[in-house]
């Protein structure tokens, strides 16, 4: 069989899957180590002979977090926090639709770390958080941020549905302090999208917001969350804050324009199929018009 690593990453619109970060690959079945071979041409594909009669193989590998995460040029973790895009930690059988692969995700975080994600938690025991089963599509669409300095802010009033939450992680607690004026503005952002679009298609929405000078800075849109990473002092430095003022509104609008409704060439069956970006002017242009 052939196992493949996600290559064309939604929201990146290009073959940016950080394959160079995959290392220490090991495949086992029935107590045996299975020899595997990387495809000589396609660096994202690994071939393995599975002995007849075996129905399950166990694959493990390490993912380097110090450089080149999808969508950002810098690291995806520091000693205080993690920005986990699940496409970086999965292999799946070649040819399958990402809708047709069911995953039960789990994560073991350092002691004392808290996390935010649109994924629904099933249970937590012995430091391992297990989430509800999801398709691979939903998994890749639902990143997780975690850290030792964490806070969550409610952006919807009590009793209002769906919930809008802001999950913040940073290199220190003061990085996460928000002025009352900013808080009111983010609440207003949520309310105004209700007026602008007239309907909401998600179960709840998480603004994942990372404040660090140690990791790469980016914004990546998803259906039920956005993954936003900025300089450590952004909330406390008016100039930095002004520079990033369009980030959250932009990624939030993408939940409607780009995720709920997506140009045909960008809605692919799995992360192997190339995306065709001739309608990116709608995907990005209309989002800039409405959100920035
Ligand atoms: Zn965009």
GROMACS .gro file of N, CA and C in nm, residues 83-252:
model
  510
   83UNK      N    1   0.114   2.556   1.813
   83UNK     CA    2   0.010   2.578   1.712
   83UNK      C    3   0.005   2.452   1.627
   84UNK      N    4  -0.093   2.367   1.654
   84UNK     CA    5  -0.097   2.235   1.591
   84UNK      C    6  -0.193   2.233   1.474
   85UNK      N    7  -0.138   2.227   1.354
   85UNK     CA    8  -0.218   2.203   1.233
   85UNK      C    9  -0.207   2.054   1.203
   86UNK      N   10  -0.322   1.985   1.209
   86UNK     CA   11  -0.320   1.838   1.209
   86UNK      C   12  -0.268   1.780   1.078
   87UNK      N   13  -0.273   1.857   0.969
   87UNK     CA   14  -0.221   1.805   0.842
   87UNK      C   15  -0.072   1.771   0.855
   88UNK      N   16  -0.007   1.829   0.957
   88UNK     CA   17   0.137   1.804   0.975
   88UNK      C   18   0.165   1.673   1.045
   89UNK      N   19   0.062   1.610   1.099
   89UNK     CA   20   0.087   1.489   1.179
   89UNK      C   21   0.002   1.371   1.133
   90UNK      N   22  -0.037   1.369   1.005
   90UNK     CA   23  -0.115   1.254   0.955
   90UNK      C   24  -0.054   1.198   0.827
   91UNK      N   25  -0.071   1.067   0.813
   91UNK     CA   26  -0.049   0.998   0.685
   91UNK      C   27  -0.178   0.924   0.657
   92UNK      N   28  -0.218   0.915   0.531
   92UNK     CA   29  -0.340   0.838   0.503
   92UNK      C   30  -0.323   0.760   0.373
   93UNK      N   31  -0.403   0.654   0.355
   93UNK     CA   32  -0.390   0.571   0.234
   93UNK      C   33  -0.414   0.653   0.108
   94UNK      N   34  -0.331   0.631   0.010
   94UNK     CA   35  -0.342   0.705  -0.115
   94UNK      C   36  -0.477   0.678  -0.183
   95UNK      N   37  -0.534   0.781  -0.241
   95UNK     CA   38  -0.655   0.765  -0.322
   95UNK      C   39  -0.784   0.786  -0.245
   96UNK      N   40  -0.780   0.787  -0.113
   96UNK     CA   41  -0.904   0.802  -0.037
   96UNK      C   42  -0.947   0.949  -0.032
   97UNK      N   43  -1.078   0.967  -0.029
   97UNK     CA   44  -1.132   1.101  -0.009
   97UNK      C   45  -1.112   1.139   0.138
   98UNK      N   46  -1.076   1.263   0.165
   98UNK     CA   47  -1.056   1.302   0.305
   98UNK      C   48  -1.188   1.297   0.384
   99UNK      N   49  -1.301   1.307   0.313
   99UNK     CA   50  -1.431   1.291   0.382
   99UNK      C   51  -1.451   1.147   0.427
  100UNK      N   52  -1.387   1.052   0.360
  100UNK     CA   53  -1.410   0.910   0.386
  100UNK      C   54  -1.315   0.849   0.488
  101UNK      N   55  -1.224   0.928   0.542
  101UNK     CA   56  -1.130   0.877   0.643
  101UNK      C   57  -1.176   0.926   0.779
  102UNK      N   58  -1.208   0.832   0.870
  102UNK     CA   59  -1.249   0.872   1.005
  102UNK      C   60  -1.129   0.870   1.099
  103UNK      N   61  -1.120   0.972   1.182
  103UNK     CA   62  -1.006   0.986   1.273
  103UNK      C   63  -1.059   1.007   1.415
  104UNK      N   64  -0.992   0.945   1.513
  104UNK     CA   65  -1.018   0.979   1.654
  104UNK      C   66  -0.892   1.050   1.704
  105UNK      N   67  -0.891   1.183   1.698
  105UNK     CA   68  -0.769   1.254   1.734
  105UNK      C   69  -0.746   1.257   1.885
  106UNK      N   70  -0.620   1.257   1.924
  106UNK     CA   71  -0.587   1.276   2.065
  106UNK      C   72  -0.454   1.349   2.074
  107UNK      N   73  -0.431   1.411   2.188
  107UNK     CA   74  -0.307   1.486   2.206
  107UNK      C   75  -0.265   1.480   2.353
  108UNK      N   76  -0.134   1.463   2.375
  108UNK     CA   77  -0.081   1.471   2.511
  108UNK      C   78  -0.003   1.601   2.523
  109UNK      N   79  -0.051   1.688   2.611
  109UNK     CA   80   0.012   1.819   2.629
  109UNK      C   81   0.099   1.820   2.754
  110UNK      N   82   0.200   1.907   2.760
  110UNK     CA   83   0.279   1.920   2.883
  110UNK      C   84   0.189   1.955   3.001
  111UNK      N   85   0.229   1.914   3.121
  111UNK     CA   86   0.148   1.938   3.242
  111UNK      C   87   0.119   2.088   3.257
  112UNK      N   88  -0.005   2.119   3.287
  112UNK     CA   89  -0.044   2.258   3.312
  112UNK      C   90  -0.084   2.336   3.187
  113UNK      N   91  -0.065   2.277   3.069
  113UNK     CA   92  -0.104   2.347   2.947
  113UNK      C   93  -0.255   2.336   2.925
  114UNK      N   94  -0.312   2.442   2.868
  114UNK     CA   95  -0.453   2.440   2.830
  114UNK      C   96  -0.462   2.461   2.679
  115UNK      N   97  -0.578   2.430   2.622
  115UNK     CA   98  -0.587   2.436   2.475
  115UNK      C   99  -0.720   2.495   2.430
  116UNK      N  100  -0.720   2.539   2.304
  116UNK     CA  101  -0.843   2.581   2.238
  116UNK      C  102  -0.849   2.517   2.100
  117UNK      N  103  -0.969   2.475   2.060
  117UNK     CA  104  -0.990   2.415   1.928
  117UNK      C  105  -1.140   2.403   1.905
  118UNK      N  106  -1.177   2.399   1.776
  118UNK     CA  107  -1.319   2.376   1.744
  118UNK      C  108  -1.356   2.229   1.759
  119UNK      N  109  -1.258   2.142   1.776
  119UNK     CA  110  -1.287   1.999   1.796
  119UNK      C  111  -1.361   1.979   1.927
  120UNK      N  112  -1.455   1.885   1.928
  120UNK     CA  113  -1.527   1.854   2.052
  120UNK      C  114  -1.450   1.751   2.133
  121UNK      N  115  -1.432   1.780   2.262
  121UNK     CA  116  -1.356   1.687   2.347
  121UNK      C  117  -1.445   1.573   2.393
  122UNK      N  118  -1.393   1.452   2.383
  122UNK     CA  119  -1.466   1.335   2.431
  122UNK      C  120  -1.430   1.308   2.577
  123UNK      N  121  -1.300   1.297   2.607
  123UNK     CA  122  -1.259   1.275   2.746
  123UNK      C  123  -1.114   1.314   2.764
  124UNK      N  124  -1.075   1.322   2.891
  124UNK     CA  125  -0.938   1.359   2.925
  124UNK      C  126  -0.894   1.266   3.037
  125UNK      N  127  -0.785   1.193   3.016
  125UNK     CA  128  -0.736   1.110   3.125
  125UNK      C  129  -0.586   1.093   3.111
  126UNK      N  130  -0.517   1.090   3.224
  126UNK     CA  131  -0.371   1.075   3.229
  126UNK      C  132  -0.300   1.175   3.139
  127UNK      N  133  -0.352   1.295   3.131
  127UNK     CA  134  -0.286   1.399   3.053
  127UNK      C  135  -0.312   1.391   2.904
  128UNK      N  136  -0.391   1.291   2.860
  128UNK     CA  137  -0.422   1.279   2.718
  128UNK      C  138  -0.564   1.328   2.693
  129UNK      N  139  -0.578   1.418   2.598
  129UNK     CA  140  -0.710   1.468   2.560
  129UNK      C  141  -0.754   1.392   2.436
  130UNK      N  142  -0.870   1.328   2.445
  130UNK     CA  143  -0.923   1.258   2.326
  130UNK      C  144  -1.045   1.333   2.276
  131UNK      N  145  -1.049   1.353   2.144
  131UNK     CA  146  -1.159   1.428   2.084
  131UNK      C  147  -1.260   1.332   2.021
  132UNK      N  148  -1.376   1.385   1.988
  132UNK     CA  149  -1.479   1.305   1.921
  132UNK      C  150  -1.430   1.265   1.782
  133UNK      N  151  -1.480   1.151   1.729
  133UNK     CA  152  -1.441   1.110   1.594
  133UNK      C  153  -1.484   1.214   1.491
  134UNK      N  154  -1.394   1.240   1.396
  134UNK     CA  155  -1.423   1.334   1.288
  134UNK      C  156  -1.365   1.279   1.158
  135UNK      N  157  -1.410   1.334   1.046
  135UNK     CA  158  -1.346   1.299   0.919
  135UNK      C  159  -1.210   1.368   0.913
  136UNK      N  160  -1.125   1.318   0.824
  136UNK     CA  161  -0.994   1.383   0.806
  136UNK      C  162  -1.012   1.526   0.759
  137UNK      N  163  -1.116   1.551   0.679
  137UNK     CA  164  -1.145   1.687   0.633
  137UNK      C  165  -1.168   1.780   0.752
  138UNK      N  166  -1.252   1.732   0.846
  138UNK     CA  167  -1.284   1.816   0.962
  138UNK      C  168  -1.163   1.832   1.054
  139UNK      N  169  -1.083   1.728   1.061
  139UNK     CA  170  -0.963   1.735   1.147
  139UNK      C  171  -0.867   1.842   1.095
  140UNK      N  172  -0.837   1.835   0.966
  140UNK     CA  173  -0.743   1.932   0.908
  140UNK      C  174  -0.801   2.073   0.915
  141UNK      N  175  -0.934   2.081   0.920
  141UNK     CA  176  -1.003   2.211   0.928
  141UNK      C  177  -1.014   2.263   1.072
  142UNK      N  178  -0.961   2.188   1.169
  142UNK     CA  179  -0.982   2.224   1.311
  142UNK      C  180  -0.851   2.225   1.389
  143UNK      N  181  -0.765   2.324   1.366
  143UNK     CA  182  -0.638   2.327   1.438
  143UNK      C  183  -0.657   2.345   1.588
  144UNK      N  184  -0.549   2.326   1.661
  144UNK     CA  185  -0.552   2.337   1.807
  144UNK      C  186  -0.434   2.426   1.848
  145UNK      N  187  -0.461   2.521   1.937
  145UNK     CA  188  -0.350   2.593   1.999
  145UNK      C  189  -0.348   2.559   2.148
  146UNK      N  190  -0.230   2.558   2.206
  146UNK     CA  191  -0.218   2.521   2.346
  146UNK      C  192  -0.098   2.592   2.406
  147UNK      N  193  -0.102   2.607   2.538
  147UNK     CA  194   0.012   2.671   2.601
  147UNK      C  195  -0.001   2.679   2.751
  148UNK      N  196   0.109   2.720   2.814
  148UNK     CA  197   0.109   2.735   2.959
  148UNK      C  198   0.043   2.867   2.999
  149UNK      N  199   0.039   2.964   2.907
  149UNK     CA  200  -0.032   3.091   2.933
  149UNK      C  201  -0.152   3.093   2.839
  150UNK      N  202  -0.269   3.076   2.897
  150UNK     CA  203  -0.390   3.059   2.815
  150UNK      C  204  -0.506   3.134   2.879
  151UNK      N  205  -0.592   3.189   2.796
  151UNK     CA  206  -0.720   3.238   2.849
  151UNK      C  207  -0.826   3.229   2.740
  152UNK      N  208  -0.950   3.218   2.783
  152UNK     CA  209  -1.060   3.210   2.687
  152UNK      C  210  -1.158   3.323   2.717
  153UNK      N  211  -1.202   3.389   2.611
  153UNK     CA  212  -1.295   3.502   2.626
  153UNK      C  213  -1.423   3.469   2.548
  154UNK      N  214  -1.536   3.495   2.611
  154UNK     CA  215  -1.668   3.478   2.547
  154UNK      C  216  -1.700   3.604   2.467
  155UNK      N  217  -1.737   3.586   2.343
  155UNK     CA  218  -1.772   3.704   2.262
  155UNK      C  219  -1.922   3.714   2.236
  156UNK      N  220  -1.996   3.613   2.279
  156UNK     CA  221  -2.142   3.620   2.265
  156UNK      C  222  -2.205   3.637   2.403
  157UNK      N  223  -2.317   3.705   2.408
  157UNK     CA  224  -2.384   3.726   2.537
  157UNK      C  225  -2.443   3.594   2.585
  158UNK      N  226  -2.468   3.586   2.716
  158UNK     CA  227  -2.523   3.465   2.776
  158UNK      C  228  -2.653   3.424   2.706
  159UNK      N  229  -2.665   3.297   2.674
  159UNK     CA  230  -2.787   3.245   2.612
  159UNK      C  231  -2.793   3.260   2.462
  160UNK      N  232  -2.696   3.331   2.403
  160UNK     CA  233  -2.699   3.353   2.258
  160UNK      C  234  -2.629   3.239   2.185
  161UNK      N  235  -2.684   3.201   2.072
  161UNK     CA  236  -2.626   3.091   1.993
  161UNK      C  237  -2.603   3.133   1.849
  162UNK      N  238  -2.503   3.077   1.779
  162UNK     CA  239  -2.398   2.990   1.833
  162UNK      C  240  -2.295   3.067   1.914
  163UNK      N  241  -2.219   2.993   1.993
  163UNK     CA  242  -2.115   3.052   2.076
  163UNK      C  243  -1.999   3.101   1.992
  164UNK      N  244  -1.944   3.215   2.030
  164UNK     CA  245  -1.819   3.265   1.971
  164UNK      C  246  -1.718   3.282   2.084
  165UNK      N  247  -1.606   3.214   2.070
  165UNK     CA  248  -1.505   3.215   2.175
  165UNK      C  249  -1.372   3.260   2.119
  166UNK      N  250  -1.295   3.329   2.202
  166UNK     CA  251  -1.158   3.362   2.164
  166UNK      C  252  -1.064   3.287   2.258
  167UNK      N  253  -0.979   3.203   2.201
  167UNK     CA  254  -0.880   3.129   2.279
  167UNK      C  255  -0.744   3.196   2.256
  168UNK      N  256  -0.679   3.237   2.364
  168UNK     CA  257  -0.552   3.308   2.350
  168UNK      C  258  -0.439   3.231   2.419
  169UNK      N  259  -0.327   3.217   2.351
  169UNK     CA  260  -0.205   3.165   2.414
  169UNK      C  261  -0.092   3.263   2.383
  170UNK      N  262   0.004   3.272   2.475
  170UNK     CA  263   0.115   3.365   2.454
  170UNK      C  264   0.237   3.321   2.530
  171UNK      N  265   0.345   3.394   2.510
  171UNK     CA  266   0.468   3.361   2.581
  171UNK      C  267   0.466   3.408   2.725
  172UNK      N  268   0.370   3.498   2.759
  172UNK     CA  269   0.355   3.537   2.901
  172UNK      C  270   0.210   3.582   2.924
  173UNK      N  271   0.168   3.587   3.051
  173UNK     CA  272   0.030   3.627   3.082
  173UNK      C  273  -0.004   3.770   3.038
  174UNK      N  274   0.090   3.867   3.058
  174UNK     CA  275   0.055   4.005   3.017
  174UNK      C  276   0.025   4.017   2.867
  175UNK      N  277   0.079   3.923   2.785
  175UNK     CA  278   0.051   3.928   2.641
  175UNK      C  279  -0.097   3.911   2.611
  176UNK      N  280  -0.169   3.850   2.706
  176UNK     CA  281  -0.309   3.813   2.680
  176UNK      C  282  -0.407   3.915   2.738
  177UNK      N  283  -0.353   4.024   2.793
  177UNK     CA  284  -0.442   4.125   2.851
  177UNK      C  285  -0.501   4.213   2.742
  178UNK      N  286  -0.633   4.224   2.743
  178UNK     CA  287  -0.703   4.297   2.637
  178UNK      C  288  -0.776   4.416   2.698
  179UNK      N  289  -0.774   4.529   2.628
  179UNK     CA  290  -0.847   4.645   2.680
  179UNK      C  291  -0.997   4.622   2.662
  180UNK      N  292  -1.075   4.694   2.741
  180UNK     CA  293  -1.221   4.683   2.730
  180UNK      C  294  -1.267   4.727   2.591
  181UNK      N  295  -1.197   4.826   2.537
  181UNK     CA  296  -1.234   4.876   2.403
  181UNK      C  297  -1.214   4.767   2.297
  182UNK      N  298  -1.101   4.694   2.305
  182UNK     CA  299  -1.076   4.584   2.210
  182UNK      C  300  -1.181   4.475   2.226
  183UNK      N  301  -1.211   4.444   2.351
  183UNK     CA  302  -1.310   4.339   2.376
  183UNK      C  303  -1.445   4.376   2.314
  184UNK      N  304  -1.486   4.502   2.334
  184UNK     CA  305  -1.614   4.547   2.277
  184UNK      C  306  -1.608   4.542   2.123
  185UNK      N  307  -1.492   4.574   2.067
  185UNK     CA  308  -1.478   4.574   1.921
  185UNK      C  309  -1.491   4.432   1.865
  186UNK      N  310  -1.430   4.335   1.932
  186UNK     CA  311  -1.440   4.196   1.884
  186UNK      C  312  -1.584   4.145   1.897
  187UNK      N  313  -1.653   4.187   2.004
  187UNK     CA  314  -1.794   4.147   2.019
  187UNK      C  315  -1.878   4.209   1.905
  188UNK      N  316  -1.843   4.332   1.872
  188UNK     CA  317  -1.916   4.401   1.765
  188UNK      C  318  -1.889   4.334   1.630
  189UNK      N  319  -1.766   4.287   1.612
  189UNK     CA  320  -1.731   4.214   1.489
  189UNK      C  321  -1.824   4.094   1.470
  190UNK      N  322  -1.843   4.020   1.578
  190UNK     CA  323  -1.932   3.903   1.571
  190UNK      C  324  -2.074   3.946   1.536
  191UNK      N  325  -2.122   4.048   1.605
  191UNK     CA  326  -2.260   4.094   1.581
  191UNK      C  327  -2.277   4.143   1.438
  192UNK      N  328  -2.177   4.213   1.386
  192UNK     CA  329  -2.190   4.272   1.251
  192UNK      C  330  -2.190   4.166   1.142
  193UNK      N  331  -2.119   4.054   1.165
  193UNK     CA  332  -2.126   3.947   1.062
  193UNK      C  333  -2.267   3.888   1.058
  194UNK      N  334  -2.335   3.888   1.172
  194UNK     CA  335  -2.473   3.841   1.173
  194UNK      C  336  -2.561   3.928   1.085
  195UNK      N  337  -2.539   4.058   1.093
  195UNK     CA  338  -2.617   4.152   1.012
  195UNK      C  339  -2.577   4.140   0.864
  196UNK      N  340  -2.446   4.128   0.840
  196UNK     CA  341  -2.396   4.124   0.703
  196UNK      C  342  -2.440   3.998   0.628
  197UNK      N  343  -2.425   3.882   0.691
  197UNK     CA  344  -2.452   3.755   0.620
  197UNK      C  345  -2.592   3.701   0.647
  198UNK      N  346  -2.652   3.737   0.758
  198UNK     CA  347  -2.789   3.695   0.785
  198UNK      C  348  -2.805   3.553   0.833
  199UNK      N  349  -2.700   3.473   0.833
  199UNK     CA  350  -2.710   3.334   0.879
  199UNK      C  351  -2.572   3.286   0.919
  200UNK      N  352  -2.572   3.189   1.011
  200UNK     CA  353  -2.444   3.130   1.052
  200UNK      C  354  -2.451   2.979   1.027
  201UNK      N  355  -2.344   2.924   0.971
  201UNK     CA  356  -2.344   2.784   0.928
  201UNK      C  357  -2.266   2.695   1.022
  202UNK      N  358  -2.202   2.752   1.125
  202UNK     CA  359  -2.116   2.672   1.213
  202UNK      C  360  -2.185   2.646   1.347
  203UNK      N  361  -2.134   2.540   1.417
  203UNK     CA  362  -2.192   2.502   1.547
  203UNK      C  363  -2.145   2.599   1.655
  204UNK      N  364  -2.017   2.633   1.649
  204UNK     CA  365  -1.961   2.742   1.730
  204UNK      C  366  -1.835   2.789   1.661
  205UNK      N  367  -1.785   2.905   1.700
  205UNK     CA  368  -1.669   2.959   1.630
  205UNK      C  369  -1.561   2.997   1.731
  206UNK      N  370  -1.438   2.953   1.703
  206UNK     CA  371  -1.323   2.984   1.788
  206UNK      C  372  -1.223   3.073   1.713
  207UNK      N  373  -1.196   3.191   1.768
  207UNK     CA  374  -1.082   3.270   1.720
  207UNK      C  375  -0.960   3.219   1.797
  208UNK      N  376  -0.873   3.145   1.732
  208UNK     CA  377  -0.751   3.097   1.797
  208UNK      C  378  -0.644   3.204   1.776
  209UNK      N  379  -0.588   3.254   1.886
  209UNK     CA  380  -0.505   3.375   1.877
  209UNK      C  381  -0.376   3.351   1.956
  210UNK      N  382  -0.264   3.348   1.883
  210UNK     CA  383  -0.133   3.319   1.944
  210UNK      C  384  -0.047   3.445   1.946
  211UNK      N  385   0.014   3.473   2.061
  211UNK     CA  386   0.100   3.591   2.077
  211UNK      C  387   0.242   3.547   2.112
  212UNK      N  388   0.331   3.554   2.014
  212UNK     CA  389   0.467   3.505   2.040
  212UNK      C  390   0.564   3.562   1.938
  213UNK      N  391   0.685   3.588   1.982
  213UNK     CA  392   0.793   3.625   1.889
  213UNK      C  393   0.877   3.503   1.853
  214UNK      N  394   0.838   3.387   1.905
  214UNK     CA  395   0.916   3.265   1.882
  214UNK      C  396   0.861   3.180   1.767
  215UNK      N  397   0.738   3.206   1.724
  215UNK     CA  398   0.677   3.122   1.620
  215UNK      C  399   0.643   3.205   1.497
  216UNK      N  400   0.615   3.137   1.386
  216UNK     CA  401   0.580   3.206   1.262
  216UNK      C  402   0.446   3.277   1.275
  217UNK      N  403   0.432   3.389   1.207
  217UNK     CA  404   0.307   3.466   1.214
  217UNK      C  405   0.224   3.443   1.088
  218UNK      N  406   0.096   3.422   1.107
  218UNK     CA  407   0.010   3.393   0.993
  218UNK      C  408  -0.136   3.401   1.035
  219UNK      N  409  -0.224   3.391   0.936
  219UNK     CA  410  -0.365   3.374   0.963
  219UNK      C  411  -0.414   3.266   0.869
  220UNK      N  412  -0.488   3.170   0.922
  220UNK     CA  413  -0.539   3.063   0.837
  220UNK      C  414  -0.685   3.037   0.871
  221UNK      N  415  -0.769   3.043   0.768
  221UNK     CA  416  -0.912   3.034   0.786
  221UNK      C  417  -0.961   2.889   0.791
  222UNK      N  418  -1.069   2.870   0.868
  222UNK     CA  419  -1.136   2.740   0.875
  222UNK      C  420  -1.285   2.764   0.892
  223UNK      N  421  -1.365   2.655   0.883
  223UNK     CA  422  -1.509   2.670   0.898
  223UNK      C  423  -1.549   2.722   1.036
  224UNK      N  424  -1.496   2.657   1.140
  224UNK     CA  425  -1.543   2.684   1.276
  224UNK      C  426  -1.436   2.748   1.363
  225UNK      N  427  -1.328   2.791   1.299
  225UNK     CA  428  -1.223   2.859   1.373
  225UNK      C  429  -1.133   2.932   1.274
  226UNK      N  430  -1.044   3.015   1.329
  226UNK     CA  431  -0.934   3.069   1.249
  226UNK      C  432  -0.811   3.063   1.335
  227UNK      N  433  -0.697   3.040   1.270
  227UNK     CA  434  -0.571   3.020   1.340
  227UNK      C  435  -0.486   3.145   1.314
  228UNK      N  436  -0.477   3.231   1.415
  228UNK     CA  437  -0.412   3.361   1.398
  228UNK      C  438  -0.291   3.370   1.489
  229UNK      N  439  -0.177   3.409   1.432
  229UNK     CA  440  -0.055   3.415   1.511
  229UNK      C  441   0.015   3.548   1.484
  230UNK      N  442   0.044   3.622   1.592
  230UNK     CA  443   0.099   3.758   1.578
  230UNK      C  444   0.213   3.779   1.680
  231UNK      N  445   0.277   3.897   1.670
  231UNK     CA  446   0.387   3.930   1.761
  231UNK      C  447   0.340   3.930   1.906
  232UNK      N  448   0.434   3.901   1.996
  232UNK     CA  449   0.400   3.882   2.137
  232UNK      C  450   0.327   4.003   2.198
  233UNK      N  451   0.368   4.124   2.163
  233UNK     CA  452   0.314   4.243   2.229
  233UNK      C  453   0.196   4.306   2.153
  234UNK      N  454   0.139   4.235   2.060
  234UNK     CA  455   0.038   4.296   1.973
  234UNK      C  456  -0.078   4.363   2.049
  235UNK      N  457  -0.128   4.298   2.153
  235UNK     CA  458  -0.244   4.356   2.223
  235UNK      C  459  -0.205   4.477   2.307
  236UNK      N  460  -0.076   4.486   2.337
  236UNK     CA  461  -0.029   4.594   2.427
  236UNK      C  462   0.042   4.707   2.355
  237UNK      N  463   0.070   4.690   2.228
  237UNK     CA  464   0.142   4.791   2.152
  237UNK      C  465   0.049   4.844   2.043
  238UNK      N  466   0.003   4.969   2.055
  238UNK     CA  467  -0.097   5.022   1.961
  238UNK      C  468  -0.053   5.014   1.815
  239UNK      N  469   0.077   5.033   1.787
  239UNK     CA  470   0.122   5.028   1.647
  239UNK      C  471   0.111   4.887   1.592
  240UNK      N  472   0.158   4.789   1.671
  240UNK     CA  473   0.148   4.649   1.627
  240UNK      C  474   0.002   4.611   1.609
  241UNK      N  475  -0.080   4.655   1.704
  241UNK     CA  476  -0.222   4.620   1.703
  241UNK      C  477  -0.289   4.674   1.576
  242UNK      N  478  -0.253   4.798   1.541
  242UNK     CA  479  -0.311   4.859   1.422
  242UNK      C  480  -0.269   4.782   1.296
  243UNK      N  481  -0.142   4.740   1.293
  243UNK     CA  482  -0.093   4.664   1.177
  243UNK      C  483  -0.172   4.535   1.157
  244UNK      N  484  -0.216   4.474   1.266
  244UNK     CA  485  -0.286   4.345   1.259
  244UNK      C  486  -0.437   4.360   1.266
  245UNK      N  487  -0.487   4.484   1.257
  245UNK     CA  488  -0.630   4.508   1.282
  245UNK      C  489  -0.720   4.430   1.186
  246UNK      N  490  -0.674   4.404   1.064
  246UNK     CA  491  -0.759   4.336   0.967
  246UNK      C  492  -0.754   4.185   0.974
  247UNK      N  493  -0.663   4.132   1.057
  247UNK     CA  494  -0.639   3.986   1.053
  247UNK      C  495  -0.761   3.904   1.093
  248UNK      N  496  -0.814   3.929   1.213
  248UNK     CA  497  -0.926   3.845   1.259
  248UNK      C  498  -1.053   3.864   1.175
  249UNK      N  499  -1.089   3.990   1.142
  249UNK     CA  500  -1.208   4.006   1.056
  249UNK      C  501  -1.193   3.935   0.921
  250UNK      N  502  -1.073   3.943   0.864
  250UNK     CA  503  -1.048   3.877   0.734
  250UNK      C  504  -1.070   3.725   0.745
  251UNK      N  505  -1.003   3.663   0.842
  251UNK     CA  506  -1.012   3.517   0.854
  251UNK      C  507  -1.155   3.474   0.892
  252UNK      N  508  -1.224   3.559   0.968
  252UNK     CA  509  -1.362   3.527   1.009
  252UNK      C  510  -1.454   3.528   0.886
   0.00000   0.00000   0.00000
